[in-house]
Amino acid sequence: MPHFLPRLGTMALALLLVVAVLPSPVQAQSTPLASWNDGTARLAIVDFVKATTDKASSNYVPPEDRIATFDQDGTLWAEQPLFTQAMFALDRVRALAPAHTEWKTEEPLKTVLSGDPGALGNLTEKDWTEIVGATHAGMSNEEFQAIAKQWLETAQHPRFKRPYTDLVYRPMLELMAYLRANGFRTYIVSGGGQEFMRVYAERVYGIPPEQIIGSSIATKYEKKDGKPVLMRLPKVFFIDDHDGKAVGINLFIGKRPYAAFGNSDGDREMLEWTGAGAGVRLKMLVLHDDASREYAYGPAAGLPDTKLGTFSAALYDEAKKSGWTVVSMKSDWKRIFPFE
Amino acid sequence: MPHFLPRLGTMALALLLVVAVLPSPVQAQSTPLASWNDGTARLAIVDFVKATTDKASSNYVPPEDRIATFDQDGTLWAEQPLFTQAMFALDRVRALAPAHTEWKTEEPLKTVLSGDPGALGNLTEKDWTEIVGATHAGMSNEEFQAIAKQWLETAQHPRFKRPYTDLVYRPMLELMAYLRANGFRTYIVSGGGQEFMRVYAERVYGIPPEQIIGSSIATKYEKKDGKPVLMRLPKVFFIDDHDGKAVGINLFIGKRPYAAFGNSDGDREMLEWTGAGAGVRLKMLVLHDDASREYAYGPAAGLPDTKLGTFSAALYDEAKKSGWTVVSMKSDWKRIFPFE
């Protein structure tokens, strides 16, 4: 028990205990969408749920077809200054470097070890594939997930000085809980690694492993000491981004979502695929326009392209033209993070 | 209304209507496992369900982890004289042949068009990949599923002279319903085509699209008349057989099954993967030893290898050694098909 407790009175102690057992944001739904300001975005959500769950509505959707898909990075949690999984990969390169002296002279690992932020920002997709191969493969899935779990428990976000899993958006947790309370199944459909996300998605978002769709590397069935394991190979199997999101949704779910949420050009095809279905479909894009509480970046916010989670002017135009809802973090969200 | 109805009395008409609205075998569960004879197989199922669903049991499994996986061909429905989907592919070759005069001289399509049963039996896996490429690709998923649906409505099994979807095993439908009634989610994990199975799996087995894991070809996101479609490419994406079944289960579900059901060497790794988990796990193999009611084939039944759904002597040995249950169709099943 912390040393200051004896100094607190009984009332204060009771209050402390009450705070400690408060439900997590995922469960807290006394007022649905409490962190959303009144406005077109909140209204679009409420209207959509009313229309699809009211049996008298011509847009009623039976529960088994109520599918909602969410991008992760920049939609459910912060993706600046780098995707969380990229931070993990960079830390893994540093941790493994002593056993790989050749990395000091081999690109892209040499650049990673240099720690030069400018050079890191210029790593290409091919570079990242190699970094993932060096850090995410050569072990069983179970071993990989244990490493990722440990990292997530200790690593801290450079700006907020908190675990990365604290950097989830409270309004989006409320939105997922609201949809689930109305019979929707919530899926993550992310360019991020499927097995990486499965480590924390249940705890952080309330989303079970079978509802996580992500990018993946190939695995190989092997026997180790007579027990079967799935070994991770340094070989891309599926990239769940851009057109891959529509492909992945069809592959894993086989049903078209009624609602889809993203924040960047990588989510365009997921929203198009969702919108091409009959009846009412909710399509939303989160706009990062709040530098003081979170981050502001990208052309759609009138800012330079960071080449990370780009929300282009062209996507903004398509959103306006197609009736997609753009959510302003600055004006639509009362609070950003659960810890606020 | 059919012309004979006016000749029927009121009672007969009422009876006719009652029969017409009887629940399908999938729902009928007044007596669970009614088509199973008393014996070790039935007992193994009942004991497993008791142990995993009784909260007082040390082997209790929470509902969210109750996963059961089923092979399809030879486990849930007949696979002789050929897999149903192979029958479909052969019919498609014949239907498309007039527009492809080159097939008359090109193997393996030349062999398919010859109709020689002996030659058809000798087609290799590479041949089948080409046949699938010629018949399952070059169209959107929706178009493919419409073609498959129409074929399933009209094609007949050569021996039983009924739609292929009638050739499902009643005891297995009862088993799936029994597991579902006890909180298990039932998945199909088959070497067959994922999109092909999704056409009928909900109607026939009560299994929704998102619980169908199968082999697949690559798809490509395209716009047709401004609408997005997923075009099927003549390129293998994933083979969900043998080691692929363990890989597929991890990829799609991310949880280890508590029960797995198969009938051939292609299911070995799925059963091994299931059995490697902690606690009670049910592993079952269906043995085709009933030539009069269905078929008898393969070394495990003491018969020659048909190279189709092979249940080898080695797998039989592994089953005995590992405590897997072998289900004799002849002695464990009172009835085989729903129409009996």
XYZ file of C-alpha atoms in Angstrom:
680
model
C 0.000 0.000 0.000
C 1.445 3.425 -0.899
C 2.983 5.311 2.048
C 0.675 8.329 1.753
C -2.469 6.312 2.468
C -2.353 6.591 6.271
C -2.504 10.385 5.892
C -5.802 10.256 3.999
C -9.147 10.331 5.784
C -11.737 7.566 5.371
C -13.765 9.590 2.844
C -10.762 10.284 0.692
C -9.773 6.628 0.819
C -13.275 5.557 -0.225
C -13.151 8.013 -3.120
C -9.788 6.653 -4.187
C -11.159 3.107 -4.225
C -14.222 4.158 -6.202
C -12.014 5.770 -8.825
C -9.845 2.663 -8.958
C -12.760 0.368 -9.805
C -14.457 2.641 -12.356
C -15.198 0.722 -15.578
C -12.729 1.114 -18.423
C -13.784 3.425 -21.277
C -14.719 0.383 -23.353
C -17.492 -0.532 -20.946
C -18.517 2.945 -19.812
C -21.736 3.712 -21.684
C -24.064 5.401 -19.244
C -24.359 8.190 -21.831
C -23.538 6.907 -25.304
C -21.050 9.003 -27.273
C -20.464 11.260 -24.244
C -17.189 12.602 -25.644
C -18.782 13.668 -28.923
C -19.988 17.240 -29.304
C -23.422 17.747 -30.812
C -22.958 18.206 -34.527
C -23.252 16.546 -37.902
C -20.805 13.739 -37.070
C -22.553 12.642 -33.877
C -25.947 13.011 -35.561
C -24.824 10.889 -38.524
C -23.878 8.078 -36.137
C -27.112 8.207 -34.149
C -29.267 8.415 -37.284
C -27.423 5.500 -38.841
C -27.929 3.296 -35.788
C -31.621 4.252 -35.574
C -32.222 3.465 -39.248
C -30.431 0.110 -39.229
C -31.806 -1.235 -35.952
C -35.448 -0.130 -36.136
C -37.473 -3.060 -37.483
C -39.995 -0.626 -38.921
C -37.310 1.138 -40.942
C -36.870 0.343 -44.630
C -33.142 0.353 -43.889
C -33.351 -2.229 -41.094
C -30.352 -4.588 -41.033
C -30.614 -8.002 -39.333
C -28.113 -8.428 -36.475
C -26.024 -11.057 -38.304
C -25.236 -8.513 -41.027
C -24.353 -5.619 -38.707
C -20.657 -5.299 -39.470
C -18.579 -2.193 -38.709
C -14.918 -1.945 -39.736
C -12.303 0.361 -38.237
C -8.883 1.331 -39.434
C -6.520 1.514 -36.456
C -3.566 3.919 -36.786
C -4.862 7.491 -36.783
C -8.471 6.273 -36.470
C -8.475 4.448 -33.121
C -5.171 5.642 -31.686
C -2.375 8.117 -32.374
C -0.044 7.403 -35.280
C 2.426 10.246 -34.683
C 5.366 10.655 -34.636
C 5.401 7.108 -36.122
C 3.022 4.133 -36.158
C 3.298 2.312 -32.828
C 4.342 -0.870 -34.573
C 7.153 1.017 -36.358
C 8.346 2.234 -32.945
C 8.302 -1.381 -31.802
C 10.280 -2.487 -34.874
C 12.900 0.231 -34.341
C 13.295 -0.747 -30.684
C 13.635 -4.388 -31.726
C 16.403 -3.502 -34.202
C 18.271 -1.744 -31.384
C 17.707 -4.658 -29.001
C 18.888 -7.255 -31.507
C 21.794 -5.215 -32.916
C 24.516 -6.565 -30.561
C 23.934 -10.050 -32.002
C 23.952 -8.693 -35.578
C 27.134 -6.673 -36.026
C 26.589 -6.776 -39.803
C 23.620 -4.387 -39.382
C 26.080 -1.540 -38.709
C 26.947 -1.521 -42.391
C 23.765 -2.876 -44.010
C 20.887 -0.645 -45.097
C 18.190 -0.052 -43.986
C 19.271 -1.334 -40.551
C 22.284 0.975 -40.528
C 19.940 3.964 -40.840
C 17.696 2.643 -38.068
C 20.690 2.262 -35.755
C 21.855 5.792 -36.603
C 18.672 7.104 -34.944
C 18.613 10.087 -37.329
C 14.939 11.210 -37.328
C 15.168 12.708 -40.829
C 16.599 9.511 -42.298
C 13.984 7.403 -40.446
C 11.247 9.493 -42.006
C 12.590 8.701 -45.457
C 12.537 4.910 -45.101
C 10.680 3.354 -48.019
C 8.051 0.627 -47.955
C 10.737 -1.811 -49.143
C 12.954 -0.711 -46.242
C 10.134 -1.361 -43.792
C 9.532 -4.806 -45.266
C 13.177 -5.608 -44.526
C 12.947 -4.163 -41.021
C 9.842 -6.252 -40.359
C 11.607 -9.322 -41.734
C 14.544 -8.726 -39.365
C 12.379 -8.103 -36.296
C 9.031 -9.885 -36.747
C 10.184 -13.243 -38.187
C 12.418 -16.161 -37.223
C 10.354 -17.127 -34.189
C 7.003 -18.741 -33.446
C 3.829 -16.674 -33.275
C 3.672 -17.278 -29.534
C 7.233 -16.060 -29.029
C 6.553 -12.990 -31.161
C 3.431 -12.107 -29.227
C 5.251 -12.473 -25.909
C 7.930 -10.021 -27.118
C 5.309 -7.546 -28.347
C 3.352 -7.817 -25.092
C 6.423 -7.085 -23.008
C 7.360 -4.108 -25.180
C 3.850 -2.645 -24.928
C 4.025 -2.891 -21.134
C 7.232 -0.898 -20.925
C 7.565 1.399 -23.961
C 6.399 4.995 -23.673
C 5.085 7.457 -26.218
C 7.754 10.174 -26.690
C 5.362 13.118 -26.300
C 2.752 11.859 -23.868
C 5.119 9.756 -21.733
C 2.569 7.005 -21.399
C 2.164 3.456 -22.753
C 1.146 3.543 -26.408
C -2.065 1.710 -25.565
C -3.141 4.778 -23.535
C -3.154 6.823 -26.738
C -6.516 5.479 -27.907
C -9.267 7.917 -28.781
C -11.996 7.956 -26.172
C -14.721 9.032 -28.648
C -13.893 6.036 -30.846
C -14.014 3.629 -27.878
C -17.452 5.058 -27.105
C -18.477 4.708 -30.736
C -17.432 1.029 -30.841
C -19.251 0.338 -27.567
C -22.362 2.136 -28.870
C -22.351 0.100 -32.080
C -21.836 -3.157 -30.172
C -24.640 -2.279 -27.779
C -26.790 -2.019 -30.902
C -25.876 -5.441 -32.213
C -22.981 -4.527 -34.499
C -19.817 -6.562 -34.603
C -16.747 -4.340 -34.675
C -13.728 -5.383 -36.740
C -10.332 -3.764 -37.041
C -9.143 -3.584 -40.651
C -5.650 -2.162 -40.483
C -2.442 -2.075 -42.465
C -0.761 -2.968 -39.176
C 0.372 -6.463 -38.278
C -2.475 -8.817 -37.461
C -0.602 -10.744 -34.759
C 0.780 -7.539 -33.245
C -2.712 -6.067 -32.865
C -4.112 -9.287 -31.415
C -1.773 -8.866 -28.443
C -3.702 -5.876 -27.051
C -6.902 -5.430 -29.113
C -9.145 -7.372 -26.765
C -7.948 -5.458 -23.703
C -7.773 -2.025 -25.332
C -10.688 -2.062 -27.789
C -12.763 -5.036 -26.641
C -12.167 -6.688 -30.028
C -11.364 -10.438 -30.057
C -8.636 -12.018 -32.247
C -11.082 -13.327 -34.862
C -12.230 -9.763 -35.578
C -8.747 -8.422 -36.254
C -7.848 -8.140 -39.926
C -4.348 -6.910 -40.646
C -1.219 -7.361 -42.679
C 0.631 -10.604 -42.167
C 3.785 -12.465 -42.983
C 3.771 -16.116 -44.004
C 3.934 -18.789 -41.305
C 5.167 -22.356 -41.474
C 3.834 -25.330 -39.525
C 6.696 -27.103 -37.744
C 7.214 -29.544 -34.895
C 9.440 -28.416 -32.034
C 10.068 -31.036 -29.339
C 7.085 -32.925 -30.749
C 4.751 -29.928 -30.398
C 3.415 -28.064 -33.424
C 4.325 -24.383 -33.757
C 3.718 -21.752 -36.419
C 7.058 -20.223 -37.337
C 7.066 -16.691 -38.734
C 8.867 -16.330 -42.069
C 10.507 -13.149 -43.425
C 8.051 -13.137 -46.318
C 5.031 -10.904 -46.841
C 1.760 -12.841 -47.053
C -0.917 -10.140 -47.160
C -0.887 -6.343 -47.140
C -4.130 -5.093 -45.652
C -3.976 -1.535 -46.941
C -5.620 0.470 -49.748
C -7.284 -2.057 -52.118
C -6.117 -4.787 -49.719
C -8.687 -3.558 -47.187
C -11.604 -4.364 -49.503
C -9.936 -7.666 -50.398
C -9.306 -8.435 -46.706
C -12.869 -7.618 -45.666
C -14.202 -9.996 -48.284
C -11.635 -12.666 -47.441
C -12.137 -12.636 -43.681
C -15.776 -11.609 -43.306
C -17.429 -12.318 -46.642
C -20.016 -9.658 -45.863
C -20.022 -5.995 -46.789
C -19.751 -3.637 -43.799
C -22.585 -1.236 -43.023
C -20.193 1.207 -41.397
C -16.516 1.941 -41.991
C -14.134 4.347 -40.286
C -10.741 5.553 -41.457
C -8.475 8.573 -41.562
C -6.253 8.324 -44.620
C -5.875 7.473 -48.290
C -5.194 3.873 -47.243
C -8.847 3.660 -46.159
C -10.323 4.935 -49.429
C -11.151 1.512 -50.888
C -12.646 0.263 -47.608
C -15.050 3.210 -47.566
C -15.839 2.853 -51.274
C -16.490 -0.864 -50.822
C -18.755 -0.138 -47.853
C -20.578 2.642 -49.663
C -21.271 0.484 -52.727
C -23.716 -1.658 -50.744
C -27.467 -1.118 -50.762
C -29.316 0.741 -47.989
C -27.871 3.152 -45.458
C -24.084 2.897 -44.958
C -22.032 5.058 -42.625
C -18.641 6.194 -43.963
C -16.421 8.345 -41.749
C -12.951 9.831 -41.901
C -11.165 11.262 -38.873
C -9.382 14.543 -39.625
C -6.294 15.326 -37.555
C -6.697 19.054 -37.015
C -5.919 19.406 -33.331
C -2.214 20.097 -32.785
C -2.620 21.115 -29.164
C -4.516 18.061 -27.891
C -3.172 15.509 -30.402
C -1.639 16.280 -33.817
C -2.525 18.238 -36.935
C -1.178 17.019 -40.259
C -1.862 16.397 -43.894
C -3.318 18.195 -46.897
C -6.969 17.705 -45.868
C -6.165 19.802 -42.764
C -4.441 22.374 -44.973
C -1.021 21.219 -43.788
C 2.018 19.664 -45.476
C 1.942 15.965 -46.264
C 3.839 13.984 -43.625
C 3.772 10.825 -45.799
C 2.260 9.090 -42.786
C -1.451 8.482 -42.700
C -1.911 10.938 -45.554
C -5.407 12.403 -45.845
C -5.044 13.930 -49.308
C -7.038 16.726 -50.879
C -8.303 14.183 -53.433
C -9.715 11.949 -50.675
C -11.293 14.983 -49.045
C -12.993 15.785 -52.370
C -14.219 12.208 -52.729
C -15.594 12.328 -49.178
C -17.565 15.506 -49.916
C -18.818 14.161 -53.239
C -19.814 10.749 -51.856
C -21.504 11.986 -48.690
C -18.874 10.615 -46.310
C -18.658 12.305 -42.927
C -15.402 14.019 -41.968
C -14.885 14.087 -38.201
C -12.925 17.077 -36.913
C -10.978 16.023 -33.843
C -10.844 19.649 -32.826
C -14.539 20.486 -33.010
C -16.331 17.110 -32.867
C -14.515 15.628 -29.891
C -14.886 16.964 -26.342
C -12.046 14.794 -25.138
C -9.421 12.902 -27.086
C -7.835 10.420 -24.687
C -9.268 8.342 -21.828
C -6.728 9.851 -19.397
C -7.924 13.436 -19.970
C -50.708 -23.706 -56.709
C -50.027 -27.273 -57.978
C -52.903 -28.803 -59.919
C -53.380 -31.767 -57.521
C -54.241 -29.608 -54.516
C -57.994 -29.309 -55.228
C -58.251 -33.094 -55.026
C -56.883 -33.178 -51.458
C -59.150 -32.893 -48.449
C -58.655 -30.224 -45.796
C -56.829 -32.586 -43.419
C -54.414 -33.714 -46.118
C -53.745 -30.110 -47.085
C -53.076 -29.183 -43.454
C -50.667 -32.114 -43.166
C -48.902 -31.011 -46.336
C -48.447 -27.523 -44.917
C -47.147 -28.873 -41.610
C -44.581 -30.966 -43.419
C -43.572 -27.969 -45.512
C -42.751 -25.865 -42.450
C -40.910 -28.536 -40.436
C -37.548 -27.261 -39.274
C -34.517 -28.215 -41.336
C -32.144 -30.831 -39.855
C -29.865 -27.989 -38.776
C -32.473 -26.733 -36.323
C -34.059 -30.051 -35.310
C -32.619 -30.810 -31.881
C -35.422 -32.210 -29.764
C -33.059 -35.119 -28.977
C -29.421 -34.094 -29.404
C -27.302 -36.448 -31.507
C -30.385 -38.571 -32.323
C -28.697 -40.184 -35.329
C -25.697 -41.343 -33.292
C -25.672 -44.845 -31.858
C -24.616 -45.212 -28.240
C -20.903 -45.883 -28.249
C -17.479 -44.410 -27.635
C -17.848 -41.714 -30.306
C -21.153 -40.357 -29.025
C -19.907 -40.605 -25.455
C -16.712 -38.716 -26.303
C -18.793 -35.840 -27.688
C -21.155 -35.666 -24.717
C -18.307 -35.921 -22.182
C -16.365 -33.196 -23.981
C -19.320 -30.813 -23.971
C -20.014 -31.520 -20.298
C -16.408 -30.907 -19.281
C -16.005 -27.664 -21.249
C -19.344 -26.068 -20.354
C -19.643 -26.952 -16.674
C -18.382 -23.983 -14.658
C -17.397 -26.318 -11.843
C -15.168 -28.354 -14.163
C -11.409 -27.772 -14.193
C -11.715 -27.979 -17.984
C -14.355 -25.263 -18.248
C -13.927 -23.088 -21.352
C -15.437 -19.579 -21.478
C -17.947 -19.157 -24.333
C -15.729 -16.767 -26.316
C -13.090 -19.496 -26.626
C -15.451 -22.317 -27.622
C -14.285 -22.900 -31.169
C -14.982 -26.068 -33.164
C -13.555 -26.596 -36.658
C -14.871 -28.976 -39.311
C -13.349 -30.224 -42.499
C -16.032 -30.396 -45.190
C -15.510 -32.984 -47.952
C -15.890 -36.456 -46.471
C -16.534 -35.006 -43.005
C -19.741 -33.016 -43.499
C -20.873 -34.328 -46.890
C -20.000 -36.993 -49.443
C -16.807 -36.591 -51.441
C -17.264 -39.538 -53.798
C -17.003 -40.131 -56.690
C -15.308 -36.677 -56.747
C -15.369 -33.551 -54.539
C -18.532 -31.590 -55.323
C -16.492 -28.575 -56.319
C -14.506 -30.718 -58.782
C -17.820 -31.829 -60.317
C -18.726 -28.152 -60.599
C -15.385 -27.341 -62.251
C -15.784 -30.178 -64.777
C -19.297 -29.031 -65.657
C -17.989 -25.482 -66.062
C -15.281 -26.667 -68.470
C -17.957 -28.371 -70.565
C -20.215 -25.314 -70.461
C -17.416 -22.932 -71.446
C -15.808 -25.213 -74.043
C -17.742 -23.921 -77.113
C -16.160 -20.482 -76.556
C -12.685 -22.036 -76.054
C -12.001 -24.273 -79.059
C -8.312 -24.335 -78.043
C -9.238 -26.519 -75.019
C -9.803 -29.479 -77.398
C -6.038 -29.769 -77.827
C -4.725 -28.308 -74.536
C -4.133 -30.416 -71.441
C -5.584 -30.767 -68.866
C -8.783 -29.365 -70.405
C -8.595 -31.854 -73.282
C -8.762 -34.709 -70.737
C -11.691 -33.087 -68.934
C -13.604 -32.764 -72.209
C -12.856 -36.402 -73.083
C -14.942 -37.415 -70.062
C -12.786 -40.532 -69.549
C -13.266 -41.417 -65.835
C -9.881 -43.130 -65.568
C -8.050 -40.108 -66.964
C -10.051 -37.742 -64.726
C -8.970 -39.754 -61.706
C -5.337 -39.228 -62.653
C -5.458 -35.426 -62.841
C -2.680 -33.921 -60.738
C -2.896 -31.034 -58.284
C -1.246 -28.837 -60.944
C -3.929 -29.923 -63.436
C -6.644 -28.969 -60.953
C -5.033 -25.575 -60.389
C -5.293 -24.954 -64.127
C -8.872 -26.193 -64.258
C -9.772 -23.881 -61.375
C -8.005 -20.991 -63.120
C -10.039 -21.639 -66.283
C -13.383 -21.954 -64.485
C -13.232 -20.005 -61.206
C -11.454 -16.804 -62.351
C -11.958 -13.975 -64.837
C -15.147 -12.736 -63.212
C -16.176 -10.870 -60.074
C -16.854 -12.741 -56.840
C -20.537 -11.914 -57.158
C -20.691 -13.310 -60.679
C -18.850 -16.449 -59.587
C -21.193 -17.034 -56.682
C -24.255 -16.595 -58.911
C -22.880 -19.272 -61.287
C -22.113 -21.646 -58.393
C -25.562 -21.083 -56.870
C -27.315 -21.893 -60.120
C -25.237 -25.022 -60.617
C -25.986 -26.252 -57.089
C -29.714 -25.802 -57.749
C -29.670 -27.973 -60.858
C -26.758 -30.446 -60.681
C -27.405 -33.944 -59.351
C -25.186 -36.451 -57.617
C -24.574 -39.351 -60.059
C -25.433 -42.122 -57.576
C -28.063 -40.563 -55.339
C -29.778 -38.512 -58.068
C -30.239 -35.587 -55.722
C -28.732 -32.103 -55.358
C -25.223 -32.329 -53.903
C -26.317 -30.263 -50.911
C -28.655 -33.142 -49.933
C -25.592 -35.359 -49.429
C -24.744 -33.870 -46.023
C -24.356 -36.178 -43.044
C -27.265 -35.915 -40.652
C -25.189 -36.939 -37.599
C -22.742 -34.124 -38.329
C -25.546 -31.561 -38.692
C -26.806 -32.734 -35.307
C -23.300 -32.506 -33.862
C -22.862 -28.928 -35.094
C -26.275 -27.942 -33.722
C -25.446 -29.608 -30.382
C -22.142 -27.746 -30.113
C -23.769 -24.436 -31.049
C -26.529 -25.016 -28.501
C -23.695 -25.324 -25.972
C -22.080 -22.027 -26.919
C -19.531 -23.259 -29.454
C -18.930 -21.429 -32.670
C -18.642 -23.833 -35.588
C -16.171 -23.088 -38.395
C -15.582 -24.928 -41.631
C -11.865 -25.376 -42.363
C -11.712 -27.004 -45.768
C -9.370 -27.389 -48.718
C -12.389 -26.418 -50.824
C -12.927 -22.954 -52.253
C -13.918 -20.390 -49.644
C -16.261 -18.439 -51.936
C -17.801 -21.634 -53.306
C -18.673 -22.857 -49.809
C -20.071 -19.492 -48.778
C -22.777 -19.892 -51.427
C -24.571 -22.672 -49.530
C -22.925 -23.054 -46.094
C -25.394 -20.848 -44.244
C -28.420 -22.668 -45.689
C -26.980 -26.178 -45.481
C -24.889 -26.089 -42.304
C -26.097 -22.936 -40.556
C -22.560 -21.513 -40.818
C -22.202 -17.842 -41.818
C -19.621 -16.545 -44.343
C -17.227 -15.239 -41.664
C -16.881 -18.760 -40.253
C -15.888 -20.346 -43.561
C -12.152 -20.867 -43.992
C -11.098 -22.354 -47.299
C -8.685 -22.196 -50.181
C -8.789 -19.059 -52.250
C -7.497 -17.449 -55.391
C -6.257 -13.860 -55.451
C -8.742 -11.061 -56.086
C -8.214 -7.596 -57.489
C -10.115 -4.439 -56.551
C -11.441 -2.745 -59.694
C -14.057 -0.193 -60.677
C -16.711 -1.296 -63.169
C -19.141 1.422 -64.272
C -17.989 3.409 -61.245
C -18.784 0.577 -58.809
C -16.040 -1.364 -57.021
C -15.836 -5.099 -57.697
C -13.428 -7.827 -56.624
C -12.221 -9.609 -59.747
C -11.051 -13.195 -59.386
C -7.560 -13.846 -60.743
C -6.223 -17.196 -62.037
C -3.654 -17.216 -59.248
C -3.617 -19.292 -56.064
C -3.663 -17.162 -52.901
C -4.033 -19.699 -50.093
C -4.287 -23.497 -49.919
C -6.221 -24.446 -46.804
C -5.152 -28.082 -46.606
C -2.681 -30.134 -44.536
C -0.386 -27.632 -42.746
C -2.451 -24.850 -44.330
C -5.333 -25.791 -42.025
C -3.330 -24.921 -38.904
C -2.058 -21.776 -40.621
C -5.589 -20.866 -41.733
C -7.076 -21.392 -38.287
C -4.494 -19.082 -36.776
C -4.858 -16.536 -39.568
C -8.647 -16.330 -39.528
C -9.514 -17.103 -35.913
C -6.357 -16.476 -33.904
C -7.595 -18.941 -31.279
C -6.895 -22.650 -30.975
C -9.985 -24.841 -31.462
C -11.232 -27.024 -28.625
C -12.725 -29.514 -31.069
C -11.751 -30.502 -34.602
C -13.302 -32.958 -37.030
C -11.829 -34.420 -40.188
C -11.639 -37.579 -42.255
C -8.340 -37.638 -44.112
C -4.607 -37.020 -44.085
C -5.345 -33.410 -45.078
C -6.821 -32.911 -41.606
C -3.839 -34.264 -39.677
C -2.265 -30.905 -38.861
C -5.616 -29.378 -37.845
C -6.120 -32.169 -35.312
C -2.517 -31.969 -34.102
C -2.821 -28.194 -33.715
C -6.073 -28.612 -31.784
C -4.663 -31.377 -29.607
C -1.576 -29.343 -28.667
C -3.696 -26.968 -26.597
C -4.148 -27.258 -22.847
C -7.197 -28.846 -21.268
C -9.725 -31.190 -22.880
C -9.744 -31.157 -26.679
C -11.949 -33.312 -28.875
C -10.310 -34.715 -32.023
C -12.371 -36.883 -34.367
C -11.908 -38.581 -37.715
C -14.796 -39.948 -39.776
C -14.038 -43.371 -41.276
C -15.784 -44.219 -44.549
C -16.606 -47.897 -44.011
C -20.188 -48.088 -45.216
C -20.337 -48.951 -48.907
C -24.037 -49.742 -48.879
C -25.314 -46.516 -47.313
C -22.500 -44.191 -48.477
C -18.999 -45.256 -49.554
C -16.124 -47.320 -48.189
C -12.605 -46.365 -49.202
C -9.040 -45.902 -48.117
C -6.348 -47.777 -46.214
C -7.769 -47.024 -42.743
C -10.870 -48.986 -43.800
C -8.643 -51.779 -45.131
C -9.356 -50.764 -48.713
C -7.217 -49.498 -51.610
C -6.205 -45.829 -51.641
C -8.476 -43.826 -53.943
C -6.152 -40.808 -53.770
C -9.207 -38.816 -52.739
C -9.714 -37.991 -49.094
C -7.055 -40.547 -48.177
C -7.266 -41.816 -44.584
C -3.887 -43.541 -44.445
C -2.737 -46.298 -42.134
C -0.201 -43.837 -40.700
C -2.955 -41.368 -39.755
C -4.947 -44.213 -38.230
C -1.902 -45.084 -36.102
C -1.473 -41.467 -35.033
C -5.165 -41.319 -34.088
C -4.855 -44.408 -31.883
C -1.627 -43.169 -30.318
C -2.900 -39.638 -29.667
C -6.311 -40.595 -28.318
C -8.260 -39.238 -31.273
C -11.711 -40.751 -31.814
C -12.389 -42.609 -35.059
C -16.075 -42.502 -36.023
C -17.285 -45.532 -37.957
C -20.038 -44.420 -40.327
C -21.264 -47.998 -40.387
C -21.560 -48.603 -36.649
C -21.708 -45.126 -35.075
C -24.349 -43.585 -37.322
C -28.008 -44.721 -37.315
C -28.725 -42.674 -40.368
C -26.361 -41.045 -42.836
C -28.405 -38.521 -44.832
C -31.283 -36.213 -43.872
C -33.477 -37.728 -46.606
C -33.296 -41.261 -45.165
